[in-house]
Amino acid sequence: MNPRIEMTSTSASPTVLDRARLLAVDSLGVSIGGVELLSEVSFSVDAGEVVGLVGESGSGKTLTGLSLMGLLPGSAVVSGSVQFQGKELLAAEPEELRQLRGNELSMIFQEPRASLHPARPIGKQLLDVIRAHEDVSKDVARARAIDLLSQVGLPNPRRTLDSYTYELSGGMCQRVMIAMALICEPALLIADEPTTALDVTIQQQIISLLRNLAEERGISVVLISHNLGVISDICSRVVTMYCGQVANIDSTDGLLRHPQHPYPSALLQASKIDLDKTDDWVGIGGSPANPANPPSGCRFGPRCAYRRDECAAAIPPIAIASTGALTRCIRHAELELVGVTE
């Protein structure tokens, strides 16, 4: 059973940047079981650009990534528009989406071990994917798999081919998943928390690998993370999500120095991030809003130090700040929010 799509007409809007794009998401909404989990999600990604999706657990980051890939459950009701290379994905037939996935769109998930078969050698899994997309012999596929594992920095690719997941570290499993995602040289790679549970050194290696893919191959990356340190290290722009909505879109430098919404400002202060280090997530006071029962008006309002009565009157529209950022805050022009300094 496929998700039910409710196509809506899209018009010029500050929520989608008006420039050449690889991906344009406009007013994306997703409801599952009668609960609206995503609402009016809009952002864009250019060729070769790395865009971050950041927010606490439950903000809608992973669901957004799954929506882009067409991997929602059949009970989902989807609205809005998702255009990839000018093609409307929400109107695509299931077979068209299957062709796009792997060939043009790839996704790596939070738990690489869960995505790999524990009882099959890594090589057999890679060869299956290669031969599913390419009409090549087993020997050619094996040579290609070795080359891919070398490209993602695994020191002994032949040995890795014959290994099982339990014989590999978390970082090695993540590199295998990245290699698998690169088999068809996709135009867009969605990386969902690719550094979770990895130590800082391995985190930096994975981020460096993703950066090189963008810079050297022109692959666009949507990097999903709760860690602003990871996001700031690689992304040119950051989409901050809260309770199923986009709260803010800004350049990474703009977000770090002059945040235009209280939520990303609070994230910066909570994680005690600086421009040179990545730090563990420590959270914000209060509890994240529940999209099944969101607060009235601004969804961040109950946790916001700058809230006023009018903030609860209606959901704030996206506005363009003086810095060029897009923000869902009615007080952005009068607030001097704290970022980070060198």
XYZ file of N, CA and C in Angstrom, residues 38-252:
645
model
N 4.591 16.231 10.037
C 5.326 17.286 9.346
C 4.328 18.292 8.813
N 4.682 19.566 8.897
C 3.774 20.622 8.450
C 4.568 21.750 7.809
N 4.247 22.059 6.549
C 4.827 23.204 5.849
C 6.354 23.184 5.870
N 6.934 22.035 5.577
C 8.394 21.916 5.523
C 8.872 22.328 4.137
N 9.721 23.345 4.088
C 10.211 23.866 2.813
C 11.696 24.193 2.915
N 12.455 23.716 1.945
C 13.868 24.077 1.830
C 14.364 23.619 0.469
N 15.586 23.994 0.108
C 16.139 23.601 -1.180
C 17.588 23.174 -1.015
N 18.078 22.442 -2.018
C 19.463 21.974 -2.033
C 19.999 22.147 -3.448
N 21.171 22.769 -3.564
C 21.808 22.947 -4.863
C 22.765 21.801 -5.157
N 23.171 21.673 -6.408
C 24.136 20.649 -6.798
C 25.451 20.875 -6.061
N 25.968 19.834 -5.456
C 27.228 19.922 -4.742
C 27.150 20.591 -3.390
N 25.949 20.938 -2.950
C 25.785 21.630 -1.671
C 25.521 20.632 -0.550
N 26.025 20.954 0.637
C 25.741 20.156 1.829
C 24.842 20.983 2.737
N 23.624 20.522 2.939
C 22.635 21.226 3.756
C 22.347 20.385 4.994
N 22.344 21.028 6.154
C 22.081 20.320 7.394
C 20.636 20.438 7.834
N 20.082 19.344 8.345
C 18.798 19.362 9.048
C 19.112 19.101 10.509
N 18.834 20.070 11.373
C 19.206 19.942 12.776
C 17.990 20.148 13.660
N 17.995 19.517 14.804
C 16.906 19.642 15.768
C 16.958 18.484 16.739
N 16.210 18.619 17.819
C 16.167 17.559 18.813
C 15.435 16.329 18.278
N 15.536 15.244 19.009
C 14.808 14.030 18.658
C 13.314 14.327 18.587
N 12.662 13.842 17.529
C 11.236 14.078 17.359
C 10.894 15.336 16.598
N 11.906 16.051 16.108
C 11.631 17.298 15.393
C 11.158 17.061 13.965
N 11.353 15.857 13.442
C 10.891 15.552 12.089
C 12.003 15.404 11.071
N 13.250 15.394 11.516
C 14.382 15.333 10.591
C 14.400 14.033 9.784
N 14.364 12.911 10.489
C 14.425 11.620 9.809
C 13.189 11.402 8.940
N 12.026 11.792 9.423
C 10.801 11.642 8.636
C 10.887 12.456 7.354
N 11.511 13.624 7.417
C 11.720 14.423 6.209
C 12.595 13.663 5.222
N 13.689 13.077 5.711
C 14.556 12.301 4.837
C 13.843 11.126 4.204
N 13.056 10.403 4.981
C 12.294 9.271 4.447
C 11.263 9.735 3.423
N 10.692 10.918 3.640
C 9.727 11.471 2.687
C 10.397 11.749 1.347
N 11.619 12.283 1.386
C 12.341 12.570 0.149
C 12.639 11.288 -0.623
N 12.866 10.205 0.104
C 13.191 8.928 -0.525
C 11.954 8.136 -0.937
N 10.762 8.593 -0.549
C 9.551 7.841 -0.839
C 9.457 6.564 -0.038
N 9.940 6.603 1.206
C 9.974 5.411 2.058
C 9.000 5.504 3.231
N 7.913 6.212 3.044
C 6.908 6.343 4.096
C 5.981 5.126 4.111
N 5.378 4.830 5.259
C 4.426 3.711 5.308
C 3.193 3.992 4.467
N 2.503 2.929 4.098
C 1.332 3.078 3.244
C 0.214 3.885 3.858
N 0.186 3.986 5.192
C -0.866 4.742 5.866
C -0.615 6.247 5.854
N 0.553 6.666 5.378
C 0.902 8.090 5.401
C 0.081 8.876 4.382
N -0.315 10.078 4.775
C -0.956 11.036 3.875
C 0.032 12.177 3.673
N 0.420 12.397 2.424
C 1.485 13.347 2.103
C 0.920 14.478 1.257
N 1.320 15.701 1.566
C 0.884 16.865 0.793
C 2.087 17.747 0.500
N 1.888 18.716 -0.393
C 2.957 19.634 -0.745
C 3.652 19.220 -2.016
N 4.922 19.561 -2.124
C 5.680 19.298 -3.339
C 7.123 18.953 -2.991
N 7.652 17.925 -3.664
C 9.074 17.589 -3.579
C 9.572 17.415 -5.007
N 10.331 18.380 -5.500
C 10.848 18.317 -6.857
C 12.337 18.005 -6.823
N 12.709 16.964 -7.565
C 14.105 16.552 -7.673
C 14.503 16.587 -9.138
N 15.503 17.410 -9.464
C 15.917 17.613 -10.851
C 14.728 17.989 -11.727
N 13.821 18.787 -11.156
C 12.655 19.266 -11.880
C 11.502 18.290 -11.951
N 11.667 17.090 -11.392
C 10.608 16.078 -11.434
C 9.885 16.036 -10.097
N 8.553 16.004 -10.144
C 7.747 15.948 -8.927
C 7.738 14.523 -8.377
N 8.435 14.329 -7.259
C 8.547 12.989 -6.687
C 7.242 12.500 -6.077
N 6.449 13.406 -5.528
C 5.212 12.975 -4.880
C 4.190 12.448 -5.879
N 4.372 12.786 -7.152
C 3.465 12.291 -8.189
C 4.053 11.104 -8.945
N 5.271 10.702 -8.583
C 5.944 9.626 -9.309
C 5.315 8.274 -8.996
N 5.290 7.409 -9.986
C 4.810 6.042 -9.797
C 5.823 5.250 -8.963
N 5.356 4.220 -8.261
C 6.274 3.423 -7.433
C 7.495 2.915 -8.188
N 7.318 2.487 -9.433
C 8.453 1.978 -10.205
C 9.449 3.092 -10.515
N 8.938 4.302 -10.779
C 9.830 5.433 -11.009
C 10.670 5.725 -9.774
N 10.042 5.673 -8.608
C 10.773 5.912 -7.364
C 11.821 4.837 -7.129
N 11.482 3.602 -7.444
C 12.456 2.517 -7.268
C 13.672 2.735 -8.161
N 13.437 3.243 -9.370
C 14.547 3.518 -10.277
C 15.406 4.673 -9.771
N 14.758 5.663 -9.188
C 15.505 6.815 -8.672
C 16.329 6.445 -7.449
N 15.738 5.637 -6.566
C 16.456 5.233 -5.357
C 17.658 4.371 -5.736
N 18.791 4.735 -5.252
C 20.016 4.020 -5.594
C 20.696 4.615 -6.800
N 19.930 4.918 -7.852
C 20.526 5.521 -9.042
C 20.789 7.011 -8.861
N 19.795 7.745 -8.406
C 19.924 9.197 -8.258
C 19.811 9.656 -6.808
N 19.103 8.889 -5.997
C 18.891 9.219 -4.583
C 19.376 8.062 -3.723
N 20.168 8.371 -2.712
C 20.611 7.333 -1.783
C 20.505 7.854 -0.365
N 20.355 6.924 0.579
C 20.245 7.309 1.985
C 21.043 6.340 2.838
N 21.793 6.888 3.789
C 22.443 6.052 4.790
C 21.769 6.343 6.127
N 21.599 5.294 6.915
C 20.751 5.383 8.094
C 21.570 5.433 9.384
N 20.869 5.710 10.485
C 21.513 5.927 11.772
C 22.302 4.718 12.245
N 21.752 3.542 12.072
C 22.368 2.330 12.602
C 22.892 1.478 11.447
N 24.163 1.626 11.075
C 24.663 0.870 9.921
C 24.591 -0.637 10.108
N 24.802 -1.119 11.328
C 24.742 -2.565 11.553
C 23.335 -3.108 11.274
N 22.324 -2.309 11.614
C 20.944 -2.743 11.389
C 20.603 -2.787 9.904
N 21.368 -2.063 9.079
C 21.110 -2.032 7.642
C 21.875 -3.117 6.893
N 22.807 -3.774 7.571
C 23.603 -4.830 6.956
C 23.172 -6.192 7.500
N 23.191 -7.204 6.650
C 22.774 -8.551 7.060
C 23.879 -9.183 7.906
N 23.575 -9.584 9.133
C 24.628 -10.106 10.014
C 25.167 -11.473 9.609
N 24.410 -12.222 8.810
C 24.809 -13.590 8.473
C 25.389 -13.721 7.069
N 25.603 -12.588 6.398
C 26.173 -12.628 5.049
C 27.432 -11.772 5.006
N 28.475 -12.219 4.328
C 29.685 -11.401 4.212
C 29.378 -10.060 3.540
N 30.147 -9.060 3.897
C 29.973 -7.725 3.324
C 30.060 -7.778 1.803
N 31.003 -8.565 1.284
C 31.188 -8.633 -0.161
C 29.952 -9.109 -0.898
N 29.288 -10.140 -0.381
C 28.085 -10.642 -1.046
C 26.985 -9.587 -1.061
N 26.891 -8.823 0.014
C 25.868 -7.777 0.070
C 26.163 -6.670 -0.936
N 27.433 -6.268 -1.036
C 27.805 -5.244 -2.009
C 27.605 -5.743 -3.435
N 28.022 -6.977 -3.693
C 27.879 -7.520 -5.046
C 26.414 -7.628 -5.459
N 25.547 -7.977 -4.536
C 24.119 -8.056 -4.848
C 23.587 -6.703 -5.313
N 23.986 -5.650 -4.611
C 23.504 -4.312 -4.969
C 24.087 -3.879 -6.308
N 25.381 -4.110 -6.502
C 26.017 -3.723 -7.767
C 25.353 -4.429 -8.945
N 25.145 -5.730 -8.828
C 24.592 -6.492 -9.951
C 23.096 -6.248 -10.140
N 22.435 -5.725 -9.097
C 21.026 -5.349 -9.250
C 20.887 -4.098 -10.107
N 21.928 -3.255 -10.096
C 21.871 -1.997 -10.845
C 22.700 -2.030 -12.125
N 23.668 -2.937 -12.213
C 24.566 -2.968 -13.362
C 24.640 -4.387 -13.927
N 24.619 -4.502 -15.240
C 24.692 -5.805 -15.906
C 26.161 -6.189 -16.072
N 26.757 -6.685 -14.994
C 28.182 -7.027 -15.004
C 28.376 -8.418 -14.408
N 29.535 -9.004 -14.707
C 29.859 -10.317 -14.167
C 30.205 -10.216 -12.688
N 30.275 -11.370 -12.048
C 30.618 -11.406 -10.626
C 32.021 -10.860 -10.388
N 32.964 -11.194 -11.284
C 34.338 -10.718 -11.117
C 34.420 -9.203 -11.259
N 33.703 -8.666 -12.235
C 33.693 -7.209 -12.418
C 33.049 -6.532 -11.214
N 31.969 -7.120 -10.718
C 31.293 -6.551 -9.548
C 32.207 -6.581 -8.327
N 32.977 -7.671 -8.179
C 33.894 -7.764 -7.034
C 34.980 -6.687 -7.117
N 35.525 -6.495 -8.325
C 36.544 -5.454 -8.497
C 35.971 -4.079 -8.194
N 34.734 -3.881 -8.610
C 34.072 -2.588 -8.336
C 33.857 -2.409 -6.843
N 33.471 -3.467 -6.143
C 33.259 -3.386 -4.696
C 34.558 -3.051 -3.976
N 35.653 -3.670 -4.394
C 36.956 -3.375 -3.791
C 37.319 -1.913 -4.002
N 37.068 -1.419 -5.212
C 37.369 -0.015 -5.507
C 36.529 0.923 -4.646
N 35.243 0.610 -4.486
C 34.363 1.450 -3.666
C 34.820 1.478 -2.212
N 35.189 0.326 -1.675
C 35.645 0.279 -0.285
C 36.947 1.052 -0.116
N 37.791 1.039 -1.148
C 39.016 1.840 -1.099
C 38.688 3.325 -1.104
N 37.699 3.700 -1.920
C 37.329 5.113 -2.027
C 36.822 5.681 -0.706
N 36.169 4.856 0.095
C 35.632 5.362 1.366
C 36.617 5.183 2.523
N 37.859 4.807 2.184
C 38.916 4.841 3.182
C 39.095 3.597 4.022
N 38.550 2.462 3.591
C 38.790 1.219 4.329
C 40.168 0.677 3.936
N 41.047 0.438 4.901
C 42.450 0.148 4.601
C 42.704 -1.195 3.923
N 41.862 -2.188 4.155
C 42.056 -3.509 3.556
C 40.740 -3.967 2.940
N 40.399 -3.430 1.769
C 39.067 -3.706 1.202
C 38.827 -5.174 0.881
N 39.855 -5.895 0.467
C 39.653 -7.320 0.158
C 39.281 -8.100 1.411
N 39.939 -7.778 2.499
C 39.605 -8.445 3.757
C 38.203 -8.063 4.212
N 37.851 -6.790 4.014
C 36.516 -6.332 4.412
C 35.429 -7.077 3.651
N 35.676 -7.361 2.369
C 34.684 -8.081 1.567
C 34.320 -9.424 2.187
N 35.288 -10.070 2.792
C 35.057 -11.398 3.359
C 34.640 -11.351 4.825
N 34.477 -10.141 5.358
C 34.144 -9.983 6.776
C 32.637 -9.934 6.985
N 32.231 -10.213 8.211
C 30.842 -10.060 8.643
C 30.748 -8.798 9.507
N 29.531 -8.316 9.689
C 29.373 -7.049 10.414
C 29.944 -7.106 11.823
N 29.834 -8.263 12.490
C 30.327 -8.343 13.866
C 31.854 -8.247 13.937
N 32.514 -8.398 12.788
C 33.973 -8.292 12.749
C 34.445 -6.874 12.448
N 33.517 -5.965 12.196
C 33.853 -4.590 11.837
C 33.444 -3.634 12.940
N 34.178 -2.540 13.060
C 33.809 -1.486 14.004
C 32.621 -0.703 13.465
N 32.032 0.139 14.320
C 30.918 0.966 13.876
C 31.310 1.895 12.745
N 32.507 2.477 12.834
C 32.977 3.367 11.775
C 33.182 2.639 10.463
N 33.681 1.406 10.528
C 33.874 0.617 9.313
C 32.536 0.250 8.685
N 31.559 -0.116 9.521
C 30.217 -0.413 8.999
C 29.616 0.811 8.318
N 29.833 1.988 8.897
C 29.301 3.202 8.290
C 29.962 3.464 6.945
N 31.256 3.207 6.831
C 31.945 3.376 5.553
C 31.414 2.388 4.512
N 31.116 1.173 4.941
C 30.518 0.195 4.025
C 29.181 0.711 3.502
N 28.369 1.280 4.394
C 27.068 1.802 3.973
C 27.224 2.974 3.007
N 28.231 3.818 3.238
C 28.478 4.929 2.317
C 28.915 4.386 0.959
N 29.782 3.366 0.966
C 30.201 2.740 -0.291
C 28.999 2.181 -1.043
N 28.093 1.536 -0.321
C 26.896 0.968 -0.940
C 26.022 2.071 -1.536
N 25.940 3.192 -0.832
C 25.129 4.313 -1.319
C 25.727 4.953 -2.563
N 27.040 4.781 -2.761
C 27.726 5.419 -3.889
C 27.780 4.544 -5.133
N 27.248 3.344 -5.064
C 27.380 2.397 -6.169
C 26.938 3.002 -7.497
N 25.821 3.700 -7.505
C 25.299 4.279 -8.751
C 25.601 5.767 -8.878
N 26.531 6.258 -8.049
C 26.930 7.670 -8.086
C 25.705 8.590 -8.052
N 24.976 8.585 -6.971
C 23.752 9.388 -6.881
C 24.045 10.881 -6.916
N 23.039 11.640 -7.316
C 23.164 13.095 -7.284
C 22.926 13.636 -5.888
N 22.116 12.916 -5.093
C 21.772 13.371 -3.743
C 21.937 12.227 -2.754
N 22.681 12.502 -1.688
C 22.872 11.538 -0.609
C 22.269 12.108 0.666
N 21.358 11.363 1.272
C 20.759 11.757 2.548
C 21.449 10.951 3.638
N 22.119 11.634 4.546
C 22.884 10.974 5.609
C 22.192 11.244 6.940
N 21.584 10.204 7.499
C 20.807 10.344 8.733
C 21.677 9.988 9.941
N 22.096 10.996 10.679
C 22.921 10.814 11.885
C 24.086 9.852 11.613
N 24.931 10.141 10.606
C 25.977 9.180 10.230
C 27.097 9.043 11.249
N 27.181 9.958 12.220
C 28.270 9.889 13.204
C 27.797 9.471 14.592
N 26.524 9.133 14.729
C 25.996 8.738 16.035
C 26.734 7.513 16.569
N 27.087 7.555 17.846
C 27.735 6.443 18.562
C 29.169 6.190 18.117
N 29.744 7.093 17.311
C 31.142 6.960 16.920
C 31.993 7.905 17.757
N 33.244 7.522 18.011
C 34.092 8.426 18.786
C 34.475 9.630 17.938
N 35.016 10.661 18.577
C 35.235 11.944 17.913
C 36.154 11.805 16.704
N 37.202 10.998 16.817
C 38.134 10.824 15.702
C 37.441 10.216 14.493
N 36.643 9.178 14.714
C 35.928 8.534 13.607
C 34.855 9.469 13.059
N 34.201 10.241 13.936
C 33.233 11.240 13.475
C 33.873 12.164 12.450
N 35.049 12.682 12.783
C 35.726 13.615 11.891
C 36.085 12.952 10.566
N 36.454 11.681 10.593
C 36.790 10.972 9.361
C 35.561 10.799 8.470
N 34.421 10.473 9.071
C 33.187 10.314 8.295
C 32.750 11.655 7.710
N 32.839 12.716 8.507
C 32.473 14.047 8.015
C 33.401 14.479 6.891
N 34.695 14.199 7.040
C 35.655 14.528 5.983
C 35.330 13.773 4.701
N 34.926 12.522 4.836
C 34.547 11.724 3.669
C 33.339 12.328 2.967
N 32.322 12.708 3.718
C 31.130 13.323 3.120
C 31.481 14.648 2.452
N 32.356 15.424 3.081
C 32.779 16.699 2.497
C 33.481 16.469 1.156
N 34.350 15.482 1.112
C 35.062 15.191 -0.131
C 34.110 14.743 -1.236
N 33.080 13.986 -0.881
C 32.102 13.559 -1.882
C 31.426 14.761 -2.524
N 31.118 15.763 -1.711
C 30.477 16.971 -2.235
C 31.449 17.789 -3.076
N 32.665 17.967 -2.566
C 33.622 18.846 -3.233
C 34.214 18.224 -4.491
N 34.514 16.924 -4.441
C 35.223 16.294 -5.548
C 34.287 15.670 -6.579
N 33.111 15.226 -6.152
C 32.190 14.558 -7.075
C 30.947 15.375 -7.374
N 30.754 16.461 -6.650
C 29.569 17.278 -6.873
C 28.297 16.662 -6.350
N 28.419 15.676 -5.445
C 27.234 15.056 -4.853
C 26.636 16.001 -3.821
N 25.344 16.208 -3.888
C 24.655 16.995 -2.862
C 24.384 16.107 -1.659
N 24.470 16.692 -0.473
C 24.264 15.932 0.752
C 23.256 16.656 1.636
N 22.259 15.930 2.113
C 21.396 16.409 3.193
C 21.854 15.675 4.445
N 22.472 16.411 5.357
C 23.036 15.822 6.572
C 22.080 16.041 7.734
N 21.540 14.954 8.267
C 20.607 15.005 9.390
C 21.386 14.756 10.670
N 21.284 15.675 11.627
C 22.032 15.502 12.874
C 21.415 16.337 13.984
N 21.587 15.872 15.229
C 21.216 16.680 16.387
C 22.412 17.480 16.878
N 23.588 17.240 16.284
C 24.841 17.807 16.763
C 25.235 19.010 15.918
N 25.119 20.203 16.478
C 25.456 21.412 15.728
C 26.943 21.497 15.420
N 27.774 20.849 16.216
C 29.194 20.816 15.913
C 29.460 20.095 14.604
N 28.818 18.949 14.412
C 28.944 18.196 13.167
C 28.390 19.006 12.001
N 27.222 19.591 12.194
C 26.581 20.383 11.142
C 27.467 21.551 10.718
N 28.005 22.283 11.695
C 28.784 23.478 11.380
C 30.099 23.143 10.703
N 30.556 21.907 10.844
C 31.845 21.508 10.293
C 31.800 21.250 8.797
N 30.609 21.052 8.240
C 30.528 20.616 6.846
C 29.467 21.339 6.024
N 28.393 21.823 6.654
C 27.240 22.342 5.907
C 27.405 23.811 5.547
N 26.929 24.179 4.363
C 26.915 25.589 3.972
C 25.659 26.288 4.465
N 24.566 25.526 4.591
C 23.316 26.074 5.127
C 22.722 25.090 6.113
N 21.909 25.630 7.018
C 21.313 24.811 8.069
C 19.810 25.059 8.129
N 19.041 23.974 8.078
C 17.595 24.021 8.274
C 17.324 23.521 9.689
N 16.837 24.399 10.554
C 16.531 24.020 11.933
C 15.066 23.631 12.025
N 14.803 22.414 12.527
C 13.438 21.917 12.627
C 13.022 21.774 14.080
N 11.732 22.026 14.319
C 11.179 21.859 15.668
C 9.737 21.401 15.556
N 9.418 20.296 16.191
C 8.047 19.789 16.259
C 7.387 19.715 14.883
N 8.129 19.158 13.905
C 7.568 18.915 12.588
C 7.518 20.100 11.659
N 8.087 21.236 12.070
C 8.099 22.427 11.226
C 9.523 22.948 11.064
N 9.729 23.712 9.995
C 10.977 24.449 9.844
C 10.884 25.711 10.690
N 11.829 25.870 11.612
C 11.860 27.067 12.451
C 12.758 28.135 11.862
N 13.808 27.716 11.136
C 14.809 28.674 10.690
C 15.639 28.061 9.565
N 15.993 28.866 8.579
C 16.948 28.475 7.541
C 17.966 29.594 7.420
N 19.239 29.243 7.499
C 20.279 30.268 7.463
C 21.575 29.651 6.958
N 22.487 30.513 6.516
C 23.839 30.039 6.250
C 24.446 29.575 7.567
N 25.407 28.685 7.498
C 26.020 28.193 8.729
C 26.675 29.327 9.500
